[in-house]
Short mmCIF file of C-alpha atoms in Angstrom, two decimals:
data_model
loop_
_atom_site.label_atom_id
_atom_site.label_comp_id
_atom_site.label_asym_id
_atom_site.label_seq_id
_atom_site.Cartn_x
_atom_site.Cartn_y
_atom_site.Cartn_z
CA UNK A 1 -47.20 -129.22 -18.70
CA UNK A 2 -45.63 -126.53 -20.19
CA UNK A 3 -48.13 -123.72 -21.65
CA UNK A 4 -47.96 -123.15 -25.37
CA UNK A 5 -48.53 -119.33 -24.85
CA UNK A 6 -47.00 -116.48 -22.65
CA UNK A 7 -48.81 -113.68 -24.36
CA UNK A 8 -51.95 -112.44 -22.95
CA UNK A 9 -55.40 -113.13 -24.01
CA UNK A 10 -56.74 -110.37 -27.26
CA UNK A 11 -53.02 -109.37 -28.80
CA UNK A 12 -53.77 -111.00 -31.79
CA UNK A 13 -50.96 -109.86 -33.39
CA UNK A 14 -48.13 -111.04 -30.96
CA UNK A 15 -50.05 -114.16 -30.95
CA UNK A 16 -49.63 -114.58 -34.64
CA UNK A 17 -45.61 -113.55 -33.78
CA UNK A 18 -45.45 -116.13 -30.99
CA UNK A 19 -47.19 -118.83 -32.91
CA UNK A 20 -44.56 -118.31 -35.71
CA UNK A 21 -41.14 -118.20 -33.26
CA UNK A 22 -43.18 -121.83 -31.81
CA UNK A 23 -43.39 -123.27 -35.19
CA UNK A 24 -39.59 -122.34 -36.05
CA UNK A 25 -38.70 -123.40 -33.26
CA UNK A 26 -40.31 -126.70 -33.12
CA UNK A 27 -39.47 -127.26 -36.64
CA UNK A 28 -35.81 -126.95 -35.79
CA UNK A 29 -36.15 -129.60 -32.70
CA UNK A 30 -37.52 -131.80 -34.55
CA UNK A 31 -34.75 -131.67 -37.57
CA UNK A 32 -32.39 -132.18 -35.05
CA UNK A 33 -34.15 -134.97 -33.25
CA UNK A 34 -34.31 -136.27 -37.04
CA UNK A 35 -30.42 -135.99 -37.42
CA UNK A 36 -29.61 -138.49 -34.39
CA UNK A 37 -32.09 -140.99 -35.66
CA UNK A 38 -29.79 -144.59 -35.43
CA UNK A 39 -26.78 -142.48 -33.88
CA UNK A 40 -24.85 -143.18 -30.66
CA UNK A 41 -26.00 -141.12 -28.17
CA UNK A 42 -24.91 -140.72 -24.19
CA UNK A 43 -27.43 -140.04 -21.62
CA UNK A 44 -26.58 -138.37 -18.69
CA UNK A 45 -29.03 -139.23 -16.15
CA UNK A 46 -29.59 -138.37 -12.11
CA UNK A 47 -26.78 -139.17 -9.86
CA UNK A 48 -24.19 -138.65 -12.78
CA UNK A 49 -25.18 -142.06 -14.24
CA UNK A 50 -24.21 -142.06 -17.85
CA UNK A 51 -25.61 -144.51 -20.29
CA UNK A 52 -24.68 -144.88 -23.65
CA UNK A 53 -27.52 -145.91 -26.70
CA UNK A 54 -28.62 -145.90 -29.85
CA UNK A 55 -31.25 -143.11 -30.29
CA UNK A 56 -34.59 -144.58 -31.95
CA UNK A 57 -37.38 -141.37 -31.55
CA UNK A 58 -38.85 -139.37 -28.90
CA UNK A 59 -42.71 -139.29 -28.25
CA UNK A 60 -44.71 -135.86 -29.14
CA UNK A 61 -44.93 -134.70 -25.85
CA UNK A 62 -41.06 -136.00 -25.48
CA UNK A 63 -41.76 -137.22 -22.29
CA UNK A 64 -39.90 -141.18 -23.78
CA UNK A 65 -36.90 -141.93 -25.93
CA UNK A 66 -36.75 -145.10 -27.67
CA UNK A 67 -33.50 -146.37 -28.00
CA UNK A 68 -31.70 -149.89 -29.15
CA UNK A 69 -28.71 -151.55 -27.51
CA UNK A 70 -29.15 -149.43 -24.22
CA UNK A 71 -25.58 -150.23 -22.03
CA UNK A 72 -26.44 -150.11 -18.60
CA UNK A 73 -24.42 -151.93 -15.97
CA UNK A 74 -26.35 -155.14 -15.83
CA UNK A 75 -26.12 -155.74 -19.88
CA UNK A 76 -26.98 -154.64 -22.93
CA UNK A 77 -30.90 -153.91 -23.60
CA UNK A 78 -31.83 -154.46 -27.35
CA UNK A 79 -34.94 -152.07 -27.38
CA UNK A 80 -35.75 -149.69 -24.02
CA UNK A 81 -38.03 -146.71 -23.28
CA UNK A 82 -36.11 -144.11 -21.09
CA UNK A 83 -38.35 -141.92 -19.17
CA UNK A 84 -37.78 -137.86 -20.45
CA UNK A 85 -38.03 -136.97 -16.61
CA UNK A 86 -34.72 -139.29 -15.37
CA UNK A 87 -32.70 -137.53 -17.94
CA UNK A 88 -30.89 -134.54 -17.26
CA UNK A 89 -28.70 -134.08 -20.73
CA UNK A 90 -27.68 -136.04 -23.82
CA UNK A 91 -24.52 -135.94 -26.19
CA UNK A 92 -24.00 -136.84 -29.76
CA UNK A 93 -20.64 -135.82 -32.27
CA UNK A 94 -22.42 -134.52 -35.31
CA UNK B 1 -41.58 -126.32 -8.65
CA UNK B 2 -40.83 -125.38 -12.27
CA UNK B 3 -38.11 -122.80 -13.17
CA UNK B 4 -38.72 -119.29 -15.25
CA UNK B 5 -37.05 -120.86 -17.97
CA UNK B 6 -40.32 -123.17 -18.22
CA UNK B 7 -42.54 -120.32 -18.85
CA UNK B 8 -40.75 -117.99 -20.79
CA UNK B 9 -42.26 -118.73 -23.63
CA UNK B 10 -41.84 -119.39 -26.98
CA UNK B 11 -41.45 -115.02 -27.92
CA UNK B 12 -38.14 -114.99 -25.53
CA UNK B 13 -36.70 -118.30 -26.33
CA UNK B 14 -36.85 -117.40 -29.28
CA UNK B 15 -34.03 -114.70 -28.57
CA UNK B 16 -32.10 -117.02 -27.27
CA UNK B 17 -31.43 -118.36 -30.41
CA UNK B 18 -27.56 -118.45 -32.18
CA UNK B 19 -26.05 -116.89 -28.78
CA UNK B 20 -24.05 -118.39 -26.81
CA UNK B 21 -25.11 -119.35 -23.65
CA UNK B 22 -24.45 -120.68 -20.06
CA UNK B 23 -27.07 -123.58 -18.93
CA UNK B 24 -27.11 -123.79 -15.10
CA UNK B 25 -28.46 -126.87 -13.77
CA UNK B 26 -28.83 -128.25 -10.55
CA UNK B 27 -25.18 -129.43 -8.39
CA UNK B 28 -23.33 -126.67 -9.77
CA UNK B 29 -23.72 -128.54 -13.18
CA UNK B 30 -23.06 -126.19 -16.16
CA UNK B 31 -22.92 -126.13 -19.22
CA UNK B 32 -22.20 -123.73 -22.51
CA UNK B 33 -22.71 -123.73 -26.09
CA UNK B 34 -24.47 -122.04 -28.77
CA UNK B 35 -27.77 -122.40 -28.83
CA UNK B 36 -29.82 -124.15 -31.67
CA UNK B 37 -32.99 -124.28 -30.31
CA UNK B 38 -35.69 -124.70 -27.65
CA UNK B 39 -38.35 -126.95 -28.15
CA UNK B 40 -41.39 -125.32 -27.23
CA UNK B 41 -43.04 -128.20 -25.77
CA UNK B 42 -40.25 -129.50 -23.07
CA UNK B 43 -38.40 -125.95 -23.51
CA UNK B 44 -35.17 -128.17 -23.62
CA UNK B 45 -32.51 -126.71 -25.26
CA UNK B 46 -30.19 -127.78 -27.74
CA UNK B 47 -26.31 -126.34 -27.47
CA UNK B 48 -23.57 -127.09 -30.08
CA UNK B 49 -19.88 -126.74 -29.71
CA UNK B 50 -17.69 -126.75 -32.62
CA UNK B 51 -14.59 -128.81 -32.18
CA UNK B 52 -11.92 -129.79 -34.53
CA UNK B 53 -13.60 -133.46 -35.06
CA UNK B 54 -16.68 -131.34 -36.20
CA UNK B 55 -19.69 -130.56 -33.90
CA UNK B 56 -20.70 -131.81 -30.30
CA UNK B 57 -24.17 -131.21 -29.60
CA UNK B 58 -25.95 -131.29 -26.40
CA UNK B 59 -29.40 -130.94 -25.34
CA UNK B 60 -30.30 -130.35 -22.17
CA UNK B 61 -33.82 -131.44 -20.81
CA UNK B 62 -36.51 -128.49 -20.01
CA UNK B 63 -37.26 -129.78 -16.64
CA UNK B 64 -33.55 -130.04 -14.98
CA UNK B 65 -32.49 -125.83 -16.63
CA UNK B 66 -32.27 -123.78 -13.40
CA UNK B 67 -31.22 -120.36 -14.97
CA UNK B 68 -29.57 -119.83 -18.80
CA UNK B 69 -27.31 -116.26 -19.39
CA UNK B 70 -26.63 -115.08 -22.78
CA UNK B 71 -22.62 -114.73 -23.00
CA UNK B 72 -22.57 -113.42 -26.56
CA UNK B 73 -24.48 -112.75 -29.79
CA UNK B 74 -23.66 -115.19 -32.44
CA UNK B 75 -21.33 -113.79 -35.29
CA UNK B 76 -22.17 -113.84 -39.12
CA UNK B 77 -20.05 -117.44 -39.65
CA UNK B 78 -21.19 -119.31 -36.57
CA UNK B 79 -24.75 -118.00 -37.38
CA UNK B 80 -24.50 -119.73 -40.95
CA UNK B 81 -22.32 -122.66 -39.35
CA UNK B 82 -25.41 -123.08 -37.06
CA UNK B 83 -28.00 -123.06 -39.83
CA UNK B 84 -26.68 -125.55 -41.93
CA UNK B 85 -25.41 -128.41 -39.57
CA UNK B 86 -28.88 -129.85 -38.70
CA UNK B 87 -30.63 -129.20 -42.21
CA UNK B 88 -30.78 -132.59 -44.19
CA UNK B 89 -29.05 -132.50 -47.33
CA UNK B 90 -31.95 -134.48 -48.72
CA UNK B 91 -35.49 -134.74 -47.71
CA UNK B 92 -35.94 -138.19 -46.75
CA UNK B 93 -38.75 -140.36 -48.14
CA UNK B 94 -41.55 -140.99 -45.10
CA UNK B 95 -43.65 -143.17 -47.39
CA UNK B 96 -42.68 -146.71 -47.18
#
């Protein structure tokens, strides 16, 4: 996984400065995760496979997506987990 | 094998924020926008691209970024264009 810190052990002070830029920038990910809650959303997976879904949430590690009415070539699936690792990218129109 | 981009950290991703960038992933895949955010815990990064039907946002997954190059600083109305477009207008209720 990736590590939460880059700065060296006893700099408490650009600890305190990294722990802030993490927050923000956490914070933000998460409001935009937020935003595509229940929109349309295109995966783009390996091999240039691109699936279209409904975006549901993403786990706290976002290693899964849960999405609704997943379009894949064999049907529609009402409710699938898609593995963090298989996608590449994913597009949404605000 | 993970990339540099993985362990930057959160200090220089940081300073990646409201430029624009160029996301190079693997097969010559590429990608630009201006940058939103990193998450801090899959370093994936989130690109927008204003068009004239509003906003096309992208995020690319942590794991598949190869190498990301600044290719401007944001300017004053993008900045504020960027600040507002993912801030809900209203709070929503979490208690059922």
């Amino acid at each position: 996984s990736i590590p939460s810190s880059a700065v060296p052990g006893g700099n408490t002070e650009l600890l305190q400065e990294e722990q802030q830029a993490r927050s923000a920038l956490r914070e933000s990910f998460l409001r935009c995760l937020l935003s595509i809650s229940n929109k349309k959303v295109q995966f783009h997976m390996h091999e240039n496979v691109k699936v279209e879904a409904t975006f549901g949430a993403s786990d706290i590690d976002v290693l899964n997506f849960q999405v609704s009415n997943l379009h894949t070539p064999i049907g529609v699936q009402k409710e699938a987990l898609i593995r963090c690792q298989d996608v590449i990218s994913f597009t949404f129109d605000v | 094998m993970p990339h540099d981009w993985l362990l930057l950290g959160p200090l220089q991703w940081f300073s990646y924020v409201h430029k624009q960038v160029k996301v190079k992933l693997g097969r010559d895949e590429e990608h630009r926008g201006w940058l939103v955010t990193v998450d801090p815990v899959s370093a994936s990064l989130v690109l927008v691209n204003f068009t004239e039907r509003g906003a096309s946002v992208r995020v690319v997954m942590g794991h598949a970024v190869e190498e990301v190059e600044v290719l401007r600083e944001a300017d004053p109305e993008t900045t504020e264009l960027l600040c507002t477009y993912f801030l809900p207008l209203e709070t929503p209720k979490l208690d059922p």
